[in-house]
Short mmCIF file of C-alpha atoms and ligand atoms in Angstrom, two decimals:
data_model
loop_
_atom_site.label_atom_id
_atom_site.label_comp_id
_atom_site.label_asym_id
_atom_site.label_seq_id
_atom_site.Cartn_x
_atom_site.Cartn_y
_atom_site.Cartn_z
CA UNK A 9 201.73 133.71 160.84
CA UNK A 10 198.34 132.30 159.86
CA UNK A 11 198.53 130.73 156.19
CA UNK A 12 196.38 132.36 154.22
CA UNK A 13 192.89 130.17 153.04
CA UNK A 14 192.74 129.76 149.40
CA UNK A 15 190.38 127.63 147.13
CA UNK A 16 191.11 123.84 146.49
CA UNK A 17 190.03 124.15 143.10
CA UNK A 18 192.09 124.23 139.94
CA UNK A 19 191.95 127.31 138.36
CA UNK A 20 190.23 125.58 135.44
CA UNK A 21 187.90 124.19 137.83
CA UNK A 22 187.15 127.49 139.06
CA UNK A 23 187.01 129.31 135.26
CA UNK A 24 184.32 127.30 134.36
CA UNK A 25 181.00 129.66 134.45
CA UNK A 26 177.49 128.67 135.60
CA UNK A 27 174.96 127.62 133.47
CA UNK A 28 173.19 131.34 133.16
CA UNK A 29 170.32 128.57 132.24
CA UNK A 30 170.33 126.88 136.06
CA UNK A 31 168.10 129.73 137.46
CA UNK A 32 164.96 129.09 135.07
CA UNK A 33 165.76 125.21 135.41
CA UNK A 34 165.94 125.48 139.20
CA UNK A 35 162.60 127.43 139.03
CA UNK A 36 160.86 125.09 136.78
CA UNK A 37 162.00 122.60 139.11
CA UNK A 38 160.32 124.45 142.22
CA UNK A 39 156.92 125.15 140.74
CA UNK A 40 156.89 121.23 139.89
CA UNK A 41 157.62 120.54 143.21
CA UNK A 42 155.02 122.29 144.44
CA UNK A 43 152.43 120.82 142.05
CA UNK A 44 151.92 123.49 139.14
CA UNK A 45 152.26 121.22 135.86
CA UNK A 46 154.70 123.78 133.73
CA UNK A 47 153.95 123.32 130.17
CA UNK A 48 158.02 122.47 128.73
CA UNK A 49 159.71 123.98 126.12
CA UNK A 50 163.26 123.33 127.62
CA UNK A 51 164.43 119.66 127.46
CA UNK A 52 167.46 118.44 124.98
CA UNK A 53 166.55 115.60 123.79
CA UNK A 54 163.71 113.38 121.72
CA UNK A 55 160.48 112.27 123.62
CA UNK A 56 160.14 109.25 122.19
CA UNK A 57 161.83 106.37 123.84
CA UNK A 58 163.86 103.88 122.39
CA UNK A 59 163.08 101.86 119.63
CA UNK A 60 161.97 98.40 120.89
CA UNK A 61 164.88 95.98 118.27
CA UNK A 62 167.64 98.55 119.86
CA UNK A 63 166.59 97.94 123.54
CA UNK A 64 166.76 94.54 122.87
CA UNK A 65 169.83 94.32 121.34
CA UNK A 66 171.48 95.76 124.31
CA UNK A 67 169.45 93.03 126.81
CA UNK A 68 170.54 90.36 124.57
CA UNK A 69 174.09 91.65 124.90
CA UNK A 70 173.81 91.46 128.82
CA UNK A 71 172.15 87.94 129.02
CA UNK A 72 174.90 86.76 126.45
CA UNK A 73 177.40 87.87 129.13
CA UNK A 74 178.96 90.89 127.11
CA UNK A 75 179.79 92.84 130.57
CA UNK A 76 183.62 92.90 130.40
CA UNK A 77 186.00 95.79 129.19
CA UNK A 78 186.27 95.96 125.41
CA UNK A 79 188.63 97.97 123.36
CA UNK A 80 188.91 101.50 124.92
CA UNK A 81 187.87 102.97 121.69
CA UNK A 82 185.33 100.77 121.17
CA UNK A 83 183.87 97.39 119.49
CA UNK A 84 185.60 96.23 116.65
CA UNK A 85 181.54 95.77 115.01
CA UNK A 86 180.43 99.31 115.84
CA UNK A 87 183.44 100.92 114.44
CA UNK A 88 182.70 98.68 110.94
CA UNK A 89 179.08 99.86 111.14
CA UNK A 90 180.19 103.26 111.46
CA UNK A 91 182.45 103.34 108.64
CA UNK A 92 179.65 102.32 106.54
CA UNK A 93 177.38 104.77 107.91
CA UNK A 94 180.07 107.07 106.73
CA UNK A 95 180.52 106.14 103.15
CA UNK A 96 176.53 105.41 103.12
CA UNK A 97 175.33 108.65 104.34
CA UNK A 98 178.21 110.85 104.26
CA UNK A 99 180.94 109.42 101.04
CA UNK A 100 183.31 109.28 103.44
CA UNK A 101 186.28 106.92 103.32
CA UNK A 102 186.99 105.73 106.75
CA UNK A 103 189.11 102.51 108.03
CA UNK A 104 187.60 101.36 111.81
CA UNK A 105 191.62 102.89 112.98
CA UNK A 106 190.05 106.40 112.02
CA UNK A 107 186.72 105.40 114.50
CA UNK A 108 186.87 106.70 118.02
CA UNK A 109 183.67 105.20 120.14
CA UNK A 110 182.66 107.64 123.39
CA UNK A 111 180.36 108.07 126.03
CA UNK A 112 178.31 110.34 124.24
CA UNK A 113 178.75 113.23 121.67
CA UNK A 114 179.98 115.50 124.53
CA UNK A 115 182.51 113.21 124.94
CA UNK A 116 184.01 113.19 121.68
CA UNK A 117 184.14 116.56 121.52
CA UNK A 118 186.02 116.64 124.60
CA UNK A 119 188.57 114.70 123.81
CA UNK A 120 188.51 115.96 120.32
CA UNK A 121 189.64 119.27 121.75
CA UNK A 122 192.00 117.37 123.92
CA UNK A 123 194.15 115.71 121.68
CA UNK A 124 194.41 118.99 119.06
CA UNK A 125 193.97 122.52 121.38
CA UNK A 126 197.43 123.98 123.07
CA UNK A 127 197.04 126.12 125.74
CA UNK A 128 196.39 129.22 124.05
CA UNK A 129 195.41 127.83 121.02
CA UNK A 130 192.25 129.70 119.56
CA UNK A 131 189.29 127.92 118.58
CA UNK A 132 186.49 129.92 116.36
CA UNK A 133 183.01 129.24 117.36
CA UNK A 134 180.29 130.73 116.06
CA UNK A 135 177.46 131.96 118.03
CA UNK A 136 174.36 130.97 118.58
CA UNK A 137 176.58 128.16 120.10
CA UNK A 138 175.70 125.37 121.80
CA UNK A 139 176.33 125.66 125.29
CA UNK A 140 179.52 123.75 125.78
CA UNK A 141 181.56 123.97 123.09
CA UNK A 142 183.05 127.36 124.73
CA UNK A 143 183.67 126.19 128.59
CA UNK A 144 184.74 122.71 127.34
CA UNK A 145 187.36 124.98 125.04
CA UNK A 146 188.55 126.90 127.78
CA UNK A 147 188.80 123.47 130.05
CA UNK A 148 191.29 122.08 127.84
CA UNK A 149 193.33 125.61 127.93
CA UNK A 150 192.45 126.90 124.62
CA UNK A 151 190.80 130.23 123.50
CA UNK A 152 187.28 130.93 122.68
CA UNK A 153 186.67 132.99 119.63
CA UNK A 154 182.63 133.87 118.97
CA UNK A 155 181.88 135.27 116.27
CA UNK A 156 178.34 136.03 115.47
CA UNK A 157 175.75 134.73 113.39
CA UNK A 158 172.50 137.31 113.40
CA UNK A 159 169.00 135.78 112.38
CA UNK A 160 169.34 138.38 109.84
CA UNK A 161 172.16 136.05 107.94
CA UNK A 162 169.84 132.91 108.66
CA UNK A 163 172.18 132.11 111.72
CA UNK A 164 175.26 131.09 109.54
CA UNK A 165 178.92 133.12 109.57
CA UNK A 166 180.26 134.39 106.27
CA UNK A 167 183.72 133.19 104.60
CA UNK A 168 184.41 136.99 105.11
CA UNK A 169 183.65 136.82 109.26
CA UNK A 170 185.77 133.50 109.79
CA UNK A 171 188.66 135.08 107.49
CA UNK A 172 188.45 138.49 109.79
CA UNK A 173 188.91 136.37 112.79
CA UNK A 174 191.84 134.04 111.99
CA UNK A 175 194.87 134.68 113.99
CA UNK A 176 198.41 132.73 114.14
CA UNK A 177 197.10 130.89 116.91
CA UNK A 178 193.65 130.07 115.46
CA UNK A 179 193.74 125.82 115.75
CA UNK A 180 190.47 124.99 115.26
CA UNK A 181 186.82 125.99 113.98
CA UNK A 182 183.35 124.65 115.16
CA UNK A 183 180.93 123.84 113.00
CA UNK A 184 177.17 122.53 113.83
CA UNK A 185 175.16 122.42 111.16
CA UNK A 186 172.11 121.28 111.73
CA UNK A 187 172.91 123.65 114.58
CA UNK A 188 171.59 123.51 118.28
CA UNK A 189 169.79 125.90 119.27
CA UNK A 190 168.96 127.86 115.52
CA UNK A 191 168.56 124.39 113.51
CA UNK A 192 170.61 126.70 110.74
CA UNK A 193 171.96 124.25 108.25
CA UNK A 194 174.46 125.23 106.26
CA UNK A 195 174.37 124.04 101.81
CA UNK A 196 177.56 122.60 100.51
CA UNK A 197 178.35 125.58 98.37
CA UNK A 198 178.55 127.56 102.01
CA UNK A 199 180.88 125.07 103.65
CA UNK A 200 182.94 124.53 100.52
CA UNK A 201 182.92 128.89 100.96
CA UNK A 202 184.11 128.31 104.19
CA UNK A 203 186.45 125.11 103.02
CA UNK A 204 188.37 127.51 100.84
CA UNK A 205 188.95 130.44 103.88
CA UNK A 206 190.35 127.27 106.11
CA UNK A 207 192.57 125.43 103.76
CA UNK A 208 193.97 128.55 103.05
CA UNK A 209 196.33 128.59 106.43
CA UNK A 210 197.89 125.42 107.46
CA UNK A 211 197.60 124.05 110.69
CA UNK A 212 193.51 125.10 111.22
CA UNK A 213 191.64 122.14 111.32
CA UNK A 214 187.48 122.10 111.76
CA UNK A 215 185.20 120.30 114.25
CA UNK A 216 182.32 119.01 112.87
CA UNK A 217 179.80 118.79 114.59
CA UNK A 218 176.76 116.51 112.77
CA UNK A 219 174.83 114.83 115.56
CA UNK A 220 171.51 116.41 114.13
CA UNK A 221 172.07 115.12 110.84
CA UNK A 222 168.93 112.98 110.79
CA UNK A 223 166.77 115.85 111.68
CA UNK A 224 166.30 117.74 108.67
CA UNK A 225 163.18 119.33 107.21
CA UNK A 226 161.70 120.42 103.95
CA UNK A 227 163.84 118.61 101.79
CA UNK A 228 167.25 119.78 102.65
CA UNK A 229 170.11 118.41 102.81
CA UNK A 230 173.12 117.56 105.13
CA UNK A 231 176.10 117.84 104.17
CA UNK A 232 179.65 117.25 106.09
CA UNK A 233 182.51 119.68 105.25
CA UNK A 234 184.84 116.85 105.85
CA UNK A 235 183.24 114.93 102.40
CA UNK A 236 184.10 118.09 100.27
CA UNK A 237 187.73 116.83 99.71
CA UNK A 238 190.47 115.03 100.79
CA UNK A 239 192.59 116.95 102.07
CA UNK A 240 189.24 118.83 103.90
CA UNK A 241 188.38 115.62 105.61
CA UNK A 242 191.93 115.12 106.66
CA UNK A 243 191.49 118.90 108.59
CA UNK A 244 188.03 117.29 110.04
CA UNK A 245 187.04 115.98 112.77
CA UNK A 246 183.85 114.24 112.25
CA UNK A 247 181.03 114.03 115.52
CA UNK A 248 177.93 112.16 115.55
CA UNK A 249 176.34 109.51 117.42
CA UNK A 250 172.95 107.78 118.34
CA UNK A 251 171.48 110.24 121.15
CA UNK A 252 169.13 112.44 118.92
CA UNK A 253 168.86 110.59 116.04
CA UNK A 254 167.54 107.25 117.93
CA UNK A 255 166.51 108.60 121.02
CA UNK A 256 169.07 107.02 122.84
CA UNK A 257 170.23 110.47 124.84
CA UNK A 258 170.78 108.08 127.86
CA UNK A 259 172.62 105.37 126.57
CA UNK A 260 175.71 107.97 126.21
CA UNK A 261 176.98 106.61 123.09
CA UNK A 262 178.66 109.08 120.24
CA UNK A 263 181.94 108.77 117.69
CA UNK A 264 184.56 110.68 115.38
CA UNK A 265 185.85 109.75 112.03
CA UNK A 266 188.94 111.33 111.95
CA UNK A 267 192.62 110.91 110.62
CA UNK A 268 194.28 107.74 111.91
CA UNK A 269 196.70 110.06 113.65
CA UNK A 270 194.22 111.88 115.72
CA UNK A 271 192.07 109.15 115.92
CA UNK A 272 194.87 106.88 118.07
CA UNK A 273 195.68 109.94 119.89
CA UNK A 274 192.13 110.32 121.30
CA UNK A 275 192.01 106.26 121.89
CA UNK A 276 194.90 107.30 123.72
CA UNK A 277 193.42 109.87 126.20
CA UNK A 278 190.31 107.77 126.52
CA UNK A 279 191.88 104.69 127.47
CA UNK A 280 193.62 106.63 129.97
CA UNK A 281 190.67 108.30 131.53
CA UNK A 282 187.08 106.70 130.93
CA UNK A 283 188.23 103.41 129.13
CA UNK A 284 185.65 101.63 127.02
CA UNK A 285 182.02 103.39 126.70
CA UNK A 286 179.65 101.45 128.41
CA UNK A 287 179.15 97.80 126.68
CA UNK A 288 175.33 97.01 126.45
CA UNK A 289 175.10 100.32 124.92
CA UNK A 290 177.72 100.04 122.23
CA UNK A 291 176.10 96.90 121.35
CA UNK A 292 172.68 98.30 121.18
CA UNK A 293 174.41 101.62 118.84
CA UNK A 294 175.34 98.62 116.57
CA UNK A 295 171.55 98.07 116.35
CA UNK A 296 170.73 101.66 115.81
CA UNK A 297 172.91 102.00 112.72
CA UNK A 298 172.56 98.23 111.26
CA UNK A 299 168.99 97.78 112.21
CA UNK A 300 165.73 98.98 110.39
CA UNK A 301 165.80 103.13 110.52
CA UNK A 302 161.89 103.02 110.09
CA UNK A 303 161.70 104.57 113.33
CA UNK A 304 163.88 107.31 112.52
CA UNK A 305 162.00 108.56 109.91
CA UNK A 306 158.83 108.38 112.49
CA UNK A 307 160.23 110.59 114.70
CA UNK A 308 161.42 112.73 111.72
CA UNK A 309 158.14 113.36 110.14
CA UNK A 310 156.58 113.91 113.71
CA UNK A 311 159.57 116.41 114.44
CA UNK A 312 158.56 118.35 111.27
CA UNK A 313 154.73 118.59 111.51
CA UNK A 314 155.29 119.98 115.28
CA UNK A 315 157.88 122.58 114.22
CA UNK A 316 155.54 123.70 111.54
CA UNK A 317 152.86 124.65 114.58
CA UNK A 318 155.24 125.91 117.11
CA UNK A 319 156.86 128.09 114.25
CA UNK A 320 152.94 129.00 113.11
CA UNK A 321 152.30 129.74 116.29
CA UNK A 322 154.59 132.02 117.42
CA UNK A 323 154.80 134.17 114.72
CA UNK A 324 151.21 135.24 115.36
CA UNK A 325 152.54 137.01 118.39
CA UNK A 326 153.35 140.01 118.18
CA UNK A 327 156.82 141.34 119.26
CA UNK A 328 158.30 138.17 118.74
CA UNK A 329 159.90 136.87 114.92
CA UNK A 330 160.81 132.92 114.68
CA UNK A 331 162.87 131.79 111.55
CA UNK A 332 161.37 128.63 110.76
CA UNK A 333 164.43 126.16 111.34
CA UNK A 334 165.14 123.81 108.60
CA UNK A 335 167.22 120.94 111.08
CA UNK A 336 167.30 119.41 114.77
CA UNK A 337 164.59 119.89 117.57
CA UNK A 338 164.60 123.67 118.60
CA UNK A 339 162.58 126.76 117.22
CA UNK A 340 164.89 130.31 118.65
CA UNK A 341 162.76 133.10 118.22
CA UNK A 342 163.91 137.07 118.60
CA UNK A 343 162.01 138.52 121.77
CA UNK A 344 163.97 141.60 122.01
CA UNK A 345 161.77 143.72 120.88
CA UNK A 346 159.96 143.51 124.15
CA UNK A 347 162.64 144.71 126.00
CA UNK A 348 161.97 147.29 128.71
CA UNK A 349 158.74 146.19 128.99
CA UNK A 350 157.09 145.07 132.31
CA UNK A 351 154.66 142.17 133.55
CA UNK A 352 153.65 141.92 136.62
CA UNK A 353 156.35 140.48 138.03
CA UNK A 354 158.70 143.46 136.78
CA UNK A 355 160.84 144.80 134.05
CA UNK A 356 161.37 142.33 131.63
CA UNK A 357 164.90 143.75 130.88
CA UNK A 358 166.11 140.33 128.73
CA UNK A 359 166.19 137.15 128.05
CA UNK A 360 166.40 135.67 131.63
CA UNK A 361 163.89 137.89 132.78
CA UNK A 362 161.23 137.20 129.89
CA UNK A 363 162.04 133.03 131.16
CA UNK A 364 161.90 133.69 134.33
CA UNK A 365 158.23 135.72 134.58
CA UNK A 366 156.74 133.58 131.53
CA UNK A 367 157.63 130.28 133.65
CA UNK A 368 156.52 132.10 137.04
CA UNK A 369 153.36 133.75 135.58
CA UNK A 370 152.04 131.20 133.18
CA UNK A 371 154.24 127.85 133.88
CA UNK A 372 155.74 127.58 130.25
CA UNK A 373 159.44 126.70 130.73
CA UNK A 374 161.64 128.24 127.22
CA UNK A 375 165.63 128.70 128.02
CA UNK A 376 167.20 132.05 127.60
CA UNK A 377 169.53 132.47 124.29
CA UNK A 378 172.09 134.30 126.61
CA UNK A 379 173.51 130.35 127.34
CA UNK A 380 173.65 130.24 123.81
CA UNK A 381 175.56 133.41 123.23
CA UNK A 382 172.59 135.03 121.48
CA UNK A 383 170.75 136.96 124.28
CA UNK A 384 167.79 138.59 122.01
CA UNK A 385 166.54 134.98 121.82
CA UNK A 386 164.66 132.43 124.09
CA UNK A 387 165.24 128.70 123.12
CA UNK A 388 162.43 126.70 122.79
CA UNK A 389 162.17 122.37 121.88
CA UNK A 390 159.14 121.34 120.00
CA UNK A 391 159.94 117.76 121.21
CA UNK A 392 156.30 118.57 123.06
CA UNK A 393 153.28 116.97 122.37
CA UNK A 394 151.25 118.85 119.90
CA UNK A 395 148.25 119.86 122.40
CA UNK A 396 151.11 120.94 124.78
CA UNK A 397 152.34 123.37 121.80
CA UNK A 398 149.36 124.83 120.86
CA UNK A 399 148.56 125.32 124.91
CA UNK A 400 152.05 126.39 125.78
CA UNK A 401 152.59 128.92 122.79
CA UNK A 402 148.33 130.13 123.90
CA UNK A 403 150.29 131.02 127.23
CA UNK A 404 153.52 132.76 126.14
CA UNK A 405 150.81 134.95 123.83
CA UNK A 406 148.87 136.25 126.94
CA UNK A 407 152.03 137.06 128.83
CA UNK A 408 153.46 138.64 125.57
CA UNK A 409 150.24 140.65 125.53
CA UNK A 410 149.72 141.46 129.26
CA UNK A 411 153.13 143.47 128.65
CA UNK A 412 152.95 147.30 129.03
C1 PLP B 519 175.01 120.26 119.17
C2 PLP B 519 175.15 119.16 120.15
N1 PLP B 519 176.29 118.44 120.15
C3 PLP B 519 176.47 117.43 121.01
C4 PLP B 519 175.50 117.10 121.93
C5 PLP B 519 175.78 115.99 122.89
O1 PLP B 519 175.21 114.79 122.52
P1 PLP B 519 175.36 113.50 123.44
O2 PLP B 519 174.11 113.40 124.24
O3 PLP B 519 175.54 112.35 122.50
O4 PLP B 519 176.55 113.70 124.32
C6 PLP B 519 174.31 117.82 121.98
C7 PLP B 519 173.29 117.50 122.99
O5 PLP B 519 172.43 118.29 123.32
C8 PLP B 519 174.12 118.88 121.06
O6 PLP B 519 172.99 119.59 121.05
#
């Protein structure tokens, strides 16, 4: 009897879904290739490069032979810095035992989840999400709860939605704020409205999500649920780290503040699997955060003035509304009133199509909101230079307008 064939993969190899996103990156990719220039609205990160002092921090850490394994949770110096970048910023009371270093934001979240999510174990995540925050959920066996966050409600859940979807087995809530992709921020009286529904059930405890916490517009203010209380920044995991605010997307570098408890459990996991983050780059992140944050408030200010033309722009079009998003690097306009419409290249029946044709017809790359949970929205970056804005928002008006 022949055996029958199946899959090597694990089944949480195989549960994880494909980016719905690939398709319009794989096109975008194409018509580069073939020598269109495509006009970007799509990319994740800052387009400035490093600042010079933090580049050279990590070269002097090289030449001075700082190449070996360190700590698997990181440099005893960064974790100091980042303690005082908590009480600084933040009035948060960390020792460097609660300081957990990682190869980038995405990593700490990871092994965030990791060290607090049971197999079954529900986690609450509000959508718009960012993208991984589900799959990387469900990869460490726990649950996926969205609920849903409408423009109309400025892209931020209600104490009344995240008590409606607690369950015995809730463990954990996300929370971004300054959120990728909306930019929603949420004020201290909201999260100290959401504060109260949490500490209400033992045993819930909230990821925090901050990484955009530099990029905030208008005057407002971040806040971090976990400096609300004690006992609130005992249920918190803190995440941040250098990528957005310095530009430093590549050097993979992000933390936690945490409890001790957790804090040695994830140095635990990490030393077991990745070890130390990489060292030149640690020592650079001890740059970013010690150093002069002149640049940081460039890129701010620069950030602001462009989001105040993309978000200009777009609401001249018609069919399409854009909230004008107080944090991070991303506008998320509603296109679904154009729904059932059709371009020349077809029905534009949602979000993927409306990508798809605008990138095909006019070479303007925007990603579809349906990665982000939010599928009446395209995503689009305003880390663009301001000509390419103005050019690239001229486009996605004629294709808006050569709809019938
Ligand atoms: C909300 C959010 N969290 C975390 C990350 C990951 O950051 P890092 O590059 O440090 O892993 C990103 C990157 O896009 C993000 O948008």
């Amino acid at each position: 009897m022949s055996k029958t064939i199946t899959s090597p993969l694990s089944e949480r190899a195989n549960n994880i879904k494909d980016s719905i996103t690939m398709a319009v990156t794989d096109l975008g990719n194409q018509l580069k290739k073939q020598g269109h220039r495509v006009i970007s609205f799509s990319a994740g990160e800052p387009d400035f490069d490093t600042p010079q002092n933090i580049k050279e921090a990590g070269i002097t850490s090289i030449k001075a032979g700082k190449t070996k394994y360190t700590a698997a949770s990181g440099i005893i110096e960064l974790k100091n810095a980042i303690v005082k970048k908590f009480k600084n910023d933040n009035t948060l009371t960390y020792t460097n035992k609660d300081i957990v270093i990682s190869c980038g934001a995405k990593h700490s979240i990871y092994n965030t989840l990791i060290a607090l999510i049971n197999t079954g174990d529900e986690v609450i995540v509000p959508s718009p999400y960012w993208v991984s925050y589900p799959d990387q959920v469900e990869l460490v066996g726990g649950k996926p709860i969205i609920i849903e966050a409408t423009d109309k409600a400025g892209f931020k859940i209600t104490p009344a939605q995240l008590e409606a979807a607690i369950t015995p087995r809730t463990k954990m809530v996300i929370i971004n704020s300054p959120s990728n992709p909306t930019g929603a921020i949420y004020t201290k009286q909201e999260l100290q409205a959401l504060a109260d529904v949490i500490l209400k059930h033992d045993n819930i405890y909230v990821l925090s999500d901050e990484i955009y916490e530099e990029l905030v517009y208008d005057g407002t203010e971040h806040y971090s649920i976990a400096s609300l209380s004690k006992e609130m920044q005992d249920r918190t995991v803190v995440i941040n780290g250098v990528s957005k605010a310095y530009s430093m997307t590549g050097w993979r570098i992000g933390y936690t503040g945490s409890t001790t408890e957790i804090a040695s459990a994830m140095g635990k996991i990490q030393s077991q699997t990745t070890s130390n983050p990489t060292v030149a780059s640690q020592w650079a992140s001890l740059e970013a955060l010690e150093g002069s944050q002149e640049a940081v408030e460039t890129m701010r200010t620069s950030f602001e003035s462009r989001r105040n033309l993309m978000v200009k722009e777009l609401n001249k079009i018609k069919g399409m509304t854009c909230l004008t998003p107080p944090g991070a690097f991303y506008t998320f306009p509603n296109v679904s009133a154009l729904y059932g419409k059709t371009s020349p290249e077809g029905l534009v029946a949602n979000d993927v199509d409306f990508c798809a044709q605008l990138l095909t017809l006019y070479k303007v790359a925007c990603v579809p909101g349906s990665g982000f949970g939010a599928p009446d929205h395209i995503r689009l970056t305003y880390t663009a230079s301001a000509e390419d804005i103005k050019e690239g928002i001229d486009k996605i008006k004629l294709f808006v307008e050569s709809l019938k």
